[in-house]
Amino acid sequence: MRKFTGNNINKKQLPIGIFDSGLGGLTVYKQIRKLLPKENLIYFGDTARVPYGSKSENTIIDFATQITKFLNDIPVKAIVVACNTASSYALKKLKNIVGIPIIGVIEPGVKAANKKTKNNKIGVIGTTGTIKSNSYKDTFKKINPSVEVYSNDCPLFVPLVEEGWIDHSVTYQIAQEYLKELINTDIDSLILGCTHYPLLEHVIKKILPNSVQIINSSTEVAMEIEKVLTNNNLLNTGNESKSMNKFYVTDFPQKFIDISKNILGYSLENVELVSTELLDKYSE
Ligand code: DGL
């Protein structure tokens, strides 16, 4: 791995850290890679401890804190919490533990939906943790209180994606069950409030009426990190070297390589294993 020691390179050339419980954050990674081709990116997938969505708030705060400190030690110049569950439960706290810009995925998703809705009736699907936290409802209250939010958790979607069951008939049946109540509302937009869900967008689209537009926040998140880097004078404008991608996972690197190939369209090389024992040392 090319070493980012922090003292021998310009701060702008430091990587952006992006993390999720597993593969889902790659939907955000992909957009950031596309929008900011000069940036060095480090992706962290906590594959040993996925799913996050069914775990308690305290556990998620602990996991997210460990990963944030791990990334900060590399070092990175900014962090994208590419996980709705960790953004819902831990973002505020994470912002206080490291002195670099950190963004989450909830507010960009809300802003994107708010721009698109015509009738102010918006559906949100996410993990049990995200839906229970009310993070979307609370953010809509701040941004546009007249929006009515209809939400539903879809706990089996994440394990299905992690297994690579993206086109499986079982996935389709489960999606029909999860979406049946939302179909009976008159929402005109549906936020995919979990970074794994864009990988099931084709399934979700088949079930929802055509009048419902699907909101995937990853483009908005990429634009937000560009804005934050620009405002902090951290955008990598130099052409000194080719941009670098590096991936860390806490379990099964080969499985991550195999399934991510379907998501990214190419095979990852730079995937390294980090033990959860090491991460535990970053707990407060
Ligand atoms: N992709 C994450 C999210 O956006 C985590 C899902 C999970 O691990 O349950 O919520």
PDB file of C-alpha atoms and ligand atoms in Angstrom:
ATOM      1  CA  MET A   1       0.000   0.000   0.000  1.00  0.00           C
ATOM      2  CA  ARG A   2       1.202   3.515  -0.725  1.00  0.00           C
ATOM      3  CA  LYS A   3       1.676   5.087   2.699  1.00  0.00           C
ATOM      4  CA  PHE A   4      -0.133   8.235   3.654  1.00  0.00           C
ATOM      5  CA  THR A   5       2.053   9.495   6.449  1.00  0.00           C
ATOM      6  CA  GLY A   6       0.471  12.913   6.612  1.00  0.00           C
ATOM      7  CA  ASN A   7       3.726  14.790   7.107  1.00  0.00           C
ATOM      8  CA  ASN A   8       5.343  14.095   3.750  1.00  0.00           C
ATOM      9  CA  ILE A   9       2.359  14.880   1.580  1.00  0.00           C
ATOM     10  CA  ASN A  10       0.046  17.739   1.002  1.00  0.00           C
ATOM     11  CA  LYS A  11      -3.161  17.479   3.075  1.00  0.00           C
ATOM     12  CA  LYS A  12      -5.259  17.679  -0.101  1.00  0.00           C
ATOM     13  CA  GLN A  13      -3.754  14.402  -1.280  1.00  0.00           C
ATOM     14  CA  LEU A  14      -4.851  12.518   1.811  1.00  0.00           C
ATOM     15  CA  PRO A  15      -7.639  10.036   1.128  1.00  0.00           C
ATOM     16  CA  ILE A  16     -11.318  10.397   1.936  1.00  0.00           C
ATOM     17  CA  GLY A  17     -12.488   7.607   4.275  1.00  0.00           C
ATOM     18  CA  ILE A  18     -15.842   5.997   3.480  1.00  0.00           C
ATOM     19  CA  PHE A  19     -17.411   3.368   5.705  1.00  0.00           C
ATOM     20  CA  ASP A  20     -20.389   1.056   5.957  1.00  0.00           C
ATOM     21  CA  SER A  21     -21.306  -2.234   7.611  1.00  0.00           C
ATOM     22  CA  GLY A  22     -20.530  -4.084   4.392  1.00  0.00           C
ATOM     23  CA  LEU A  23     -21.054  -3.759   0.659  1.00  0.00           C
ATOM     24  CA  GLY A  24     -23.838  -1.158   0.653  1.00  0.00           C
ATOM     25  CA  GLY A  25     -21.576   1.861   1.010  1.00  0.00           C
ATOM     26  CA  LEU A  26     -20.028   0.923  -2.331  1.00  0.00           C
ATOM     27  CA  THR A  27     -23.081   2.594  -3.911  1.00  0.00           C
ATOM     28  CA  VAL A  28     -21.814   5.832  -2.346  1.00  0.00           C
ATOM     29  CA  TYR A  29     -18.163   5.032  -3.098  1.00  0.00           C
ATOM     30  CA  LYS A  30     -19.063   4.603  -6.763  1.00  0.00           C
ATOM     31  CA  GLN A  31     -20.600   8.075  -7.025  1.00  0.00           C
ATOM     32  CA  ILE A  32     -17.712   9.723  -5.173  1.00  0.00           C
ATOM     33  CA  ARG A  33     -15.216   7.950  -7.428  1.00  0.00           C
ATOM     34  CA  LYS A  34     -17.152   9.216 -10.466  1.00  0.00           C
ATOM     35  CA  LEU A  35     -17.543  12.813  -9.306  1.00  0.00           C
ATOM     36  CA  LEU A  36     -14.073  13.218  -7.793  1.00  0.00           C
ATOM     37  CA  PRO A  37     -11.662  11.171  -9.934  1.00  0.00           C
ATOM     38  CA  LYS A  38      -8.574  12.844  -8.470  1.00  0.00           C
ATOM     39  CA  GLU A  39      -9.353  11.849  -4.907  1.00  0.00           C
ATOM     40  CA  ASN A  40      -7.714   8.972  -3.071  1.00  0.00           C
ATOM     41  CA  LEU A  41     -10.396   6.824  -1.450  1.00  0.00           C
ATOM     42  CA  ILE A  42     -10.290   4.381   1.431  1.00  0.00           C
ATOM     43  CA  TYR A  43     -13.356   2.193   1.896  1.00  0.00           C
ATOM     44  CA  PHE A  44     -14.066   0.286   5.093  1.00  0.00           C
ATOM     45  CA  GLY A  45     -16.706  -2.492   5.181  1.00  0.00           C
ATOM     46  CA  ASP A  46     -17.387  -4.005   8.598  1.00  0.00           C
ATOM     47  CA  THR A  47     -18.239  -7.393   7.087  1.00  0.00           C
ATOM     48  CA  ALA A  48     -17.666  -9.310  10.336  1.00  0.00           C
ATOM     49  CA  ARG A  49     -20.399  -7.370  12.113  1.00  0.00           C
ATOM     50  CA  VAL A  50     -22.954  -6.729   9.350  1.00  0.00           C
ATOM     51  CA  PRO A  51     -25.919  -6.141   9.637  1.00  0.00           C
ATOM     52  CA  TYR A  52     -25.902  -2.951  11.690  1.00  0.00           C
ATOM     53  CA  GLY A  53     -29.628  -2.372  11.268  1.00  0.00           C
ATOM     54  CA  SER A  54     -30.744  -4.910  13.844  1.00  0.00           C
ATOM     55  CA  LYS A  55     -28.247  -3.851  16.540  1.00  0.00           C
ATOM     56  CA  SER A  56     -28.693  -1.424  19.414  1.00  0.00           C
ATOM     57  CA  GLU A  57     -27.843   2.266  19.316  1.00  0.00           C
ATOM     58  CA  ASN A  58     -24.944   1.817  21.766  1.00  0.00           C
ATOM     59  CA  THR A  59     -23.415  -0.993  19.730  1.00  0.00           C
ATOM     60  CA  ILE A  60     -23.598   1.042  16.513  1.00  0.00           C
ATOM     61  CA  ILE A  61     -22.079   4.089  18.216  1.00  0.00           C
ATOM     62  CA  ASP A  62     -19.234   1.863  19.436  1.00  0.00           C
ATOM     63  CA  PHE A  63     -18.583   0.279  15.993  1.00  0.00           C
ATOM     64  CA  ALA A  64     -18.789   3.622  14.185  1.00  0.00           C
ATOM     65  CA  THR A  65     -16.466   5.259  16.726  1.00  0.00           C
ATOM     66  CA  GLN A  66     -13.871   2.501  16.281  1.00  0.00           C
ATOM     67  CA  ILE A  67     -13.907   2.761  12.482  1.00  0.00           C
ATOM     68  CA  THR A  68     -13.807   6.563  12.536  1.00  0.00           C
ATOM     69  CA  LYS A  69     -10.741   6.517  14.801  1.00  0.00           C
ATOM     70  CA  PHE A  70      -9.098   3.794  12.683  1.00  0.00           C
ATOM     71  CA  LEU A  71      -9.585   5.867   9.511  1.00  0.00           C
ATOM     72  CA  ASN A  72      -8.457   9.044  11.242  1.00  0.00           C
ATOM     73  CA  ASP A  73      -5.212   7.299  12.225  1.00  0.00           C
ATOM     74  CA  ILE A  74      -4.342   6.408   8.596  1.00  0.00           C
ATOM     75  CA  PRO A  75      -4.871   9.486   8.243  1.00  0.00           C
ATOM     76  CA  VAL A  76      -7.787  10.597   6.071  1.00  0.00           C
ATOM     77  CA  LYS A  77      -8.802  14.198   5.408  1.00  0.00           C
ATOM     78  CA  ALA A  78     -12.590  13.654   5.705  1.00  0.00           C
ATOM     79  CA  ILE A  79     -15.017  10.829   6.402  1.00  0.00           C
ATOM     80  CA  VAL A  80     -18.271   9.833   4.708  1.00  0.00           C
ATOM     81  CA  VAL A  81     -20.486   7.691   6.921  1.00  0.00           C
ATOM     82  CA  ALA A  82     -21.954   5.736   3.987  1.00  0.00           C
ATOM     83  CA  CYS A  83     -24.415   3.957   6.250  1.00  0.00           C
ATOM     84  CA  ASN A  84     -27.845   5.250   7.227  1.00  0.00           C
ATOM     85  CA  THR A  85     -27.918   3.291  10.474  1.00  0.00           C
ATOM     86  CA  ALA A  86     -24.562   4.681  11.660  1.00  0.00           C
ATOM     87  CA  SER A  87     -25.515   8.160  10.406  1.00  0.00           C
ATOM     88  CA  SER A  88     -28.810   7.975  12.333  1.00  0.00           C
ATOM     89  CA  TYR A  89     -27.320   6.828  15.609  1.00  0.00           C
ATOM     90  CA  ALA A  90     -23.760   8.091  15.667  1.00  0.00           C
ATOM     91  CA  LEU A  91     -23.091  11.044  13.336  1.00  0.00           C
ATOM     92  CA  LYS A  92     -23.381  13.770  16.009  1.00  0.00           C
ATOM     93  CA  LYS A  93     -21.026  11.889  18.304  1.00  0.00           C
ATOM     94  CA  LEU A  94     -18.489  11.119  15.548  1.00  0.00           C
ATOM     95  CA  LYS A  95     -18.260  14.804  14.667  1.00  0.00           C
ATOM     96  CA  ASN A  96     -16.981  15.453  18.193  1.00  0.00           C
ATOM     97  CA  ILE A  97     -14.300  12.774  18.313  1.00  0.00           C
ATOM     98  CA  VAL A  98     -12.109  13.674  15.341  1.00  0.00           C
ATOM     99  CA  GLY A  99     -11.099  17.067  14.040  1.00  0.00           C
ATOM    100  CA  ILE A 100     -11.848  16.434  10.362  1.00  0.00           C
ATOM    101  CA  PRO A 101     -15.047  16.985   8.354  1.00  0.00           C
ATOM    102  CA  ILE A 102     -17.558  14.123   8.635  1.00  0.00           C
ATOM    103  CA  ILE A 103     -20.749  13.819   6.618  1.00  0.00           C
ATOM    104  CA  GLY A 104     -23.598  11.336   6.821  1.00  0.00           C
ATOM    105  CA  VAL A 105     -26.224  10.199   4.336  1.00  0.00           C
ATOM    106  CA  ILE A 106     -29.550  11.227   5.936  1.00  0.00           C
ATOM    107  CA  GLU A 107     -29.582  14.952   5.197  1.00  0.00           C
ATOM    108  CA  PRO A 108     -28.471  14.567   1.554  1.00  0.00           C
ATOM    109  CA  GLY A 109     -31.280  12.017   1.033  1.00  0.00           C
ATOM    110  CA  VAL A 110     -33.867  14.305   2.594  1.00  0.00           C
ATOM    111  CA  LYS A 111     -32.702  17.245   0.480  1.00  0.00           C
ATOM    112  CA  ALA A 112     -32.838  15.160  -2.700  1.00  0.00           C
ATOM    113  CA  ALA A 113     -36.395  13.966  -1.962  1.00  0.00           C
ATOM    114  CA  ASN A 114     -37.539  17.419  -0.951  1.00  0.00           C
ATOM    115  CA  LYS A 115     -36.402  18.781  -4.321  1.00  0.00           C
ATOM    116  CA  LYS A 116     -38.335  16.087  -6.199  1.00  0.00           C
ATOM    117  CA  THR A 117     -41.631  15.656  -4.360  1.00  0.00           C
ATOM    118  CA  LYS A 118     -44.694  17.399  -5.750  1.00  0.00           C
ATOM    119  CA  ASN A 119     -47.303  16.297  -3.191  1.00  0.00           C
ATOM    120  CA  ASN A 120     -45.064  16.347  -0.055  1.00  0.00           C
ATOM    121  CA  LYS A 121     -45.827  12.677   0.653  1.00  0.00           C
ATOM    122  CA  ILE A 122     -42.607  10.733   0.881  1.00  0.00           C
ATOM    123  CA  GLY A 123     -41.889   7.106   1.737  1.00  0.00           C
ATOM    124  CA  VAL A 124     -38.701   5.996   3.456  1.00  0.00           C
ATOM    125  CA  ILE A 125     -37.472   2.432   3.667  1.00  0.00           C
ATOM    126  CA  GLY A 126     -34.447   1.545   5.783  1.00  0.00           C
ATOM    127  CA  THR A 127     -33.075  -0.760   8.416  1.00  0.00           C
ATOM    128  CA  THR A 128     -34.964  -1.258  11.675  1.00  0.00           C
ATOM    129  CA  GLY A 129     -32.393   0.967  13.426  1.00  0.00           C
ATOM    130  CA  THR A 130     -32.751   3.811  10.937  1.00  0.00           C
ATOM    131  CA  ILE A 131     -36.554   3.738  10.990  1.00  0.00           C
ATOM    132  CA  LYS A 132     -36.711   3.417  14.788  1.00  0.00           C
ATOM    133  CA  SER A 133     -34.334   6.343  15.250  1.00  0.00           C
ATOM    134  CA  ASN A 134     -36.771   8.686  13.399  1.00  0.00           C
ATOM    135  CA  SER A 135     -33.740  10.338  11.784  1.00  0.00           C
ATOM    136  CA  TYR A 136     -35.588  10.910   8.487  1.00  0.00           C
ATOM    137  CA  LYS A 137     -38.730  12.288  10.144  1.00  0.00           C
ATOM    138  CA  ASP A 138     -36.641  14.608  12.338  1.00  0.00           C
ATOM    139  CA  THR A 139     -34.590  15.863   9.393  1.00  0.00           C
ATOM    140  CA  PHE A 140     -37.732  16.527   7.322  1.00  0.00           C
ATOM    141  CA  LYS A 141     -39.136  18.519  10.275  1.00  0.00           C
ATOM    142  CA  LYS A 142     -36.076  20.800   9.996  1.00  0.00           C
ATOM    143  CA  ILE A 143     -35.973  21.045   6.200  1.00  0.00           C
ATOM    144  CA  ASN A 144     -39.656  20.991   5.233  1.00  0.00           C
ATOM    145  CA  PRO A 145     -42.111  20.368   8.072  1.00  0.00           C
ATOM    146  CA  SER A 146     -45.057  20.046   5.698  1.00  0.00           C
ATOM    147  CA  VAL A 147     -43.761  16.733   4.331  1.00  0.00           C
ATOM    148  CA  GLU A 148     -45.662  13.643   5.468  1.00  0.00           C
ATOM    149  CA  VAL A 149     -43.274  10.726   5.934  1.00  0.00           C
ATOM    150  CA  TYR A 150     -44.411   7.104   5.553  1.00  0.00           C
ATOM    151  CA  SER A 151     -41.724   4.708   6.690  1.00  0.00           C
ATOM    152  CA  ASN A 152     -41.136   1.002   6.770  1.00  0.00           C
ATOM    153  CA  ASP A 153     -38.196  -1.159   7.793  1.00  0.00           C
ATOM    154  CA  CYS A 154     -36.976  -3.965   5.521  1.00  0.00           C
ATOM    155  CA  PRO A 155     -34.577  -5.977   7.726  1.00  0.00           C
ATOM    156  CA  LEU A 156     -33.994  -8.848   5.289  1.00  0.00           C
ATOM    157  CA  PHE A 157     -32.799  -6.659   2.409  1.00  0.00           C
ATOM    158  CA  VAL A 158     -29.255  -6.228   3.784  1.00  0.00           C
ATOM    159  CA  PRO A 159     -28.502  -9.965   4.281  1.00  0.00           C
ATOM    160  CA  LEU A 160     -29.913 -10.639   0.786  1.00  0.00           C
ATOM    161  CA  VAL A 161     -27.548  -8.081  -0.758  1.00  0.00           C
ATOM    162  CA  GLU A 162     -24.580  -9.348   1.287  1.00  0.00           C
ATOM    163  CA  GLU A 163     -25.318 -12.828  -0.093  1.00  0.00           C
ATOM    164  CA  GLY A 164     -25.409 -11.439  -3.610  1.00  0.00           C
ATOM    165  CA  TRP A 165     -29.106 -12.412  -4.001  1.00  0.00           C
ATOM    166  CA  ILE A 166     -29.810  -9.311  -5.989  1.00  0.00           C
ATOM    167  CA  ASP A 167     -31.890 -10.958  -8.730  1.00  0.00           C
ATOM    168  CA  HIS A 168     -33.312 -13.865  -6.748  1.00  0.00           C
ATOM    169  CA  SER A 169     -37.056 -14.643  -6.825  1.00  0.00           C
ATOM    170  CA  VAL A 170     -37.055 -14.802  -3.007  1.00  0.00           C
ATOM    171  CA  THR A 171     -35.813 -11.210  -2.902  1.00  0.00           C
ATOM    172  CA  TYR A 172     -38.714 -10.192  -5.114  1.00  0.00           C
ATOM    173  CA  GLN A 173     -41.249 -11.938  -2.837  1.00  0.00           C
ATOM    174  CA  ILE A 174     -39.778 -10.356   0.284  1.00  0.00           C
ATOM    175  CA  ALA A 175     -39.819  -6.921  -1.343  1.00  0.00           C
ATOM    176  CA  GLN A 176     -43.514  -7.370  -2.224  1.00  0.00           C
ATOM    177  CA  GLU A 177     -44.285  -8.093   1.411  1.00  0.00           C
ATOM    178  CA  TYR A 178     -42.266  -5.122   2.717  1.00  0.00           C
ATOM    179  CA  LEU A 179     -43.676  -2.635   0.216  1.00  0.00           C
ATOM    180  CA  LYS A 180     -47.344  -3.615   0.337  1.00  0.00           C
ATOM    181  CA  GLU A 181     -48.359  -0.953   2.874  1.00  0.00           C
ATOM    182  CA  LEU A 182     -46.466   1.796   1.079  1.00  0.00           C
ATOM    183  CA  ILE A 183     -48.225   0.938  -2.169  1.00  0.00           C
ATOM    184  CA  ASN A 184     -51.519   1.825  -0.495  1.00  0.00           C
ATOM    185  CA  THR A 185     -50.384   5.353   0.359  1.00  0.00           C
ATOM    186  CA  ASP A 186     -50.178   8.164  -2.197  1.00  0.00           C
ATOM    187  CA  ILE A 187     -46.455   8.838  -1.825  1.00  0.00           C
ATOM    188  CA  ASP A 188     -44.869  10.276  -4.974  1.00  0.00           C
ATOM    189  CA  SER A 189     -41.273   9.542  -3.885  1.00  0.00           C
ATOM    190  CA  LEU A 190     -39.516   6.766  -2.003  1.00  0.00           C
ATOM    191  CA  ILE A 191     -36.162   7.303  -0.315  1.00  0.00           C
ATOM    192  CA  LEU A 192     -33.888   4.271  -0.295  1.00  0.00           C
ATOM    193  CA  GLY A 193     -32.787   4.958   3.282  1.00  0.00           C
ATOM    194  CA  CYS A 194     -30.105   2.284   3.382  1.00  0.00           C
ATOM    195  CA  THR A 195     -27.030   2.300   1.187  1.00  0.00           C
ATOM    196  CA  HIS A 196     -27.562  -1.392   0.378  1.00  0.00           C
ATOM    197  CA  TYR A 197     -30.988  -0.761  -1.167  1.00  0.00           C
ATOM    198  CA  PRO A 198     -29.923   0.891  -4.455  1.00  0.00           C
ATOM    199  CA  LEU A 199     -28.633  -2.578  -5.322  1.00  0.00           C
ATOM    200  CA  LEU A 200     -32.254  -3.756  -5.192  1.00  0.00           C
ATOM    201  CA  GLU A 201     -33.663  -0.749  -7.027  1.00  0.00           C
ATOM    202  CA  HIS A 202     -34.669  -2.838 -10.065  1.00  0.00           C
ATOM    203  CA  VAL A 203     -36.726  -5.126  -7.781  1.00  0.00           C
ATOM    204  CA  ILE A 204     -38.321  -2.240  -5.868  1.00  0.00           C
ATOM    205  CA  LYS A 205     -39.208  -0.440  -9.127  1.00  0.00           C
ATOM    206  CA  LYS A 206     -41.062  -3.474 -10.437  1.00  0.00           C
ATOM    207  CA  ILE A 207     -43.323  -3.482  -7.379  1.00  0.00           C
ATOM    208  CA  LEU A 208     -44.058   0.231  -6.976  1.00  0.00           C
ATOM    209  CA  PRO A 209     -46.388   2.160  -9.281  1.00  0.00           C
ATOM    210  CA  ASN A 210     -44.538   4.112 -11.998  1.00  0.00           C
ATOM    211  CA  SER A 211     -45.704   7.350 -10.425  1.00  0.00           C
ATOM    212  CA  VAL A 212     -43.362   6.827  -7.442  1.00  0.00           C
ATOM    213  CA  GLN A 213     -39.881   8.145  -8.063  1.00  0.00           C
ATOM    214  CA  ILE A 214     -37.031   6.406  -6.321  1.00  0.00           C
ATOM    215  CA  ILE A 215     -34.570   8.571  -4.409  1.00  0.00           C
ATOM    216  CA  ASN A 216     -31.078   7.221  -4.017  1.00  0.00           C
ATOM    217  CA  SER A 217     -29.018   9.690  -2.014  1.00  0.00           C
ATOM    218  CA  SER A 218     -25.557   8.642  -3.248  1.00  0.00           C
ATOM    219  CA  THR A 219     -25.269  11.333  -5.946  1.00  0.00           C
ATOM    220  CA  GLU A 220     -26.290  13.982  -3.424  1.00  0.00           C
ATOM    221  CA  VAL A 221     -23.767  12.589  -0.896  1.00  0.00           C
ATOM    222  CA  ALA A 222     -20.972  12.813  -3.472  1.00  0.00           C
ATOM    223  CA  MET A 223     -21.931  16.435  -4.201  1.00  0.00           C
ATOM    224  CA  GLU A 224     -22.022  17.182  -0.482  1.00  0.00           C
ATOM    225  CA  ILE A 225     -18.506  15.831   0.141  1.00  0.00           C
ATOM    226  CA  GLU A 226     -17.244  17.850  -2.833  1.00  0.00           C
ATOM    227  CA  LYS A 227     -18.780  20.973  -1.283  1.00  0.00           C
ATOM    228  CA  VAL A 228     -17.328  20.240   2.157  1.00  0.00           C
ATOM    229  CA  LEU A 229     -13.840  19.595   0.751  1.00  0.00           C
ATOM    230  CA  THR A 230     -14.007  22.768  -1.342  1.00  0.00           C
ATOM    231  CA  ASN A 231     -15.120  24.856   1.648  1.00  0.00           C
ATOM    232  CA  ASN A 232     -12.282  23.435   3.749  1.00  0.00           C
ATOM    233  CA  ASN A 233      -9.717  23.891   0.978  1.00  0.00           C
ATOM    234  CA  LEU A 234      -9.160  20.127   0.900  1.00  0.00           C
ATOM    235  CA  LEU A 235     -10.188  19.220  -2.639  1.00  0.00           C
ATOM    236  CA  ASN A 236      -7.390  17.373  -4.433  1.00  0.00           C
ATOM    237  CA  THR A 237      -6.727  19.565  -7.413  1.00  0.00           C
ATOM    238  CA  GLY A 238      -3.221  18.268  -8.140  1.00  0.00           C
ATOM    239  CA  ASN A 239      -2.303  15.846 -10.876  1.00  0.00           C
ATOM    240  CA  GLU A 240       0.851  14.611  -9.146  1.00  0.00           C
ATOM    241  CA  SER A 241      -0.147  10.975  -9.004  1.00  0.00           C
ATOM    242  CA  LYS A 242      -2.866   8.580 -10.074  1.00  0.00           C
ATOM    243  CA  SER A 243      -5.732   8.432  -7.589  1.00  0.00           C
ATOM    244  CA  MET A 244      -5.665   5.413  -5.298  1.00  0.00           C
ATOM    245  CA  ASN A 245      -8.357   3.136  -3.913  1.00  0.00           C
ATOM    246  CA  LYS A 246      -7.894   0.957  -0.886  1.00  0.00           C
ATOM    247  CA  PHE A 247     -10.403  -1.314   0.844  1.00  0.00           C
ATOM    248  CA  TYR A 248     -10.505  -2.722   4.351  1.00  0.00           C
ATOM    249  CA  VAL A 249     -12.927  -5.391   5.556  1.00  0.00           C
ATOM    250  CA  THR A 250     -13.260  -7.113   8.930  1.00  0.00           C
ATOM    251  CA  ASP A 251     -14.037 -10.577   7.479  1.00  0.00           C
ATOM    252  CA  PHE A 252     -14.173 -12.571   4.246  1.00  0.00           C
ATOM    253  CA  PRO A 253     -12.117 -10.372   1.888  1.00  0.00           C
ATOM    254  CA  GLN A 254     -12.598 -12.831  -0.984  1.00  0.00           C
ATOM    255  CA  LYS A 255     -16.391 -12.763  -0.631  1.00  0.00           C
ATOM    256  CA  PHE A 256     -16.241  -8.951  -0.663  1.00  0.00           C
ATOM    257  CA  ILE A 257     -14.139  -9.078  -3.837  1.00  0.00           C
ATOM    258  CA  ASP A 258     -16.498 -11.554  -5.517  1.00  0.00           C
ATOM    259  CA  ILE A 259     -19.775  -9.756  -4.755  1.00  0.00           C
ATOM    260  CA  SER A 260     -18.433  -6.222  -5.219  1.00  0.00           C
ATOM    261  CA  LYS A 261     -17.546  -7.190  -8.780  1.00  0.00           C
ATOM    262  CA  ASN A 262     -21.266  -7.204  -9.627  1.00  0.00           C
ATOM    263  CA  ILE A 263     -21.679  -3.797  -8.028  1.00  0.00           C
ATOM    264  CA  LEU A 264     -18.638  -2.046  -9.454  1.00  0.00           C
ATOM    265  CA  GLY A 265     -18.228  -3.965 -12.694  1.00  0.00           C
ATOM    266  CA  TYR A 266     -14.565  -4.740 -12.031  1.00  0.00           C
ATOM    267  CA  SER A 267     -12.562  -6.826  -9.607  1.00  0.00           C
ATOM    268  CA  LEU A 268     -11.004  -5.157  -6.552  1.00  0.00           C
ATOM    269  CA  GLU A 269      -7.358  -5.839  -5.792  1.00  0.00           C
ATOM    270  CA  ASN A 270      -6.513  -3.725  -2.809  1.00  0.00           C
ATOM    271  CA  VAL A 271      -8.623  -5.472  -0.144  1.00  0.00           C
ATOM    272  CA  GLU A 272      -7.068  -5.962   3.284  1.00  0.00           C
ATOM    273  CA  LEU A 273      -8.373  -7.702   6.392  1.00  0.00           C
ATOM    274  CA  VAL A 274      -8.582  -5.779   9.685  1.00  0.00           C
ATOM    275  CA  SER A 275      -9.443  -7.765  12.789  1.00  0.00           C
ATOM    276  CA  THR A 276     -12.267  -6.666  15.074  1.00  0.00           C
ATOM    277  CA  GLU A 277      -9.808  -7.241  17.960  1.00  0.00           C
ATOM    278  CA  LEU A 278      -7.738  -4.397  16.542  1.00  0.00           C
ATOM    279  CA  LEU A 279     -10.841  -2.222  16.199  1.00  0.00           C
ATOM    280  CA  ASP A 280     -11.840  -2.955  19.800  1.00  0.00           C
ATOM    281  CA  LYS A 281      -8.697  -1.122  20.864  1.00  0.00           C
ATOM    282  CA  TYR A 282     -10.241   2.049  19.418  1.00  0.00           C
ATOM    283  CA  SER A 283     -13.235   1.861  21.772  1.00  0.00           C
ATOM    284  CA  GLU A 284     -13.387   4.590  24.379  1.00  0.00           C
TER     285      GLU A 284
HETATM  286  N1  DGL B   1     -25.939   0.044   4.582  1.00  0.00           N
HETATM  287  C1  DGL B   1     -26.252   0.391   5.919  1.00  0.00           C
HETATM  288  C2  DGL B   1     -27.314   1.403   6.032  1.00  0.00           C
HETATM  289  O1  DGL B   1     -27.360   2.257   5.167  1.00  0.00           O
HETATM  290  C3  DGL B   1     -26.219  -0.716   6.923  1.00  0.00           C
HETATM  291  C4  DGL B   1     -27.201  -1.783   6.791  1.00  0.00           C
HETATM  292  C5  DGL B   1     -26.998  -2.869   7.820  1.00  0.00           C
HETATM  293  O2  DGL B   1     -25.867  -3.277   8.060  1.00  0.00           O
HETATM  294  O3  DGL B   1     -27.998  -3.297   8.420  1.00  0.00           O
HETATM  295  O4  DGL B   1     -28.091   1.436   6.955  1.00  0.00           O
END
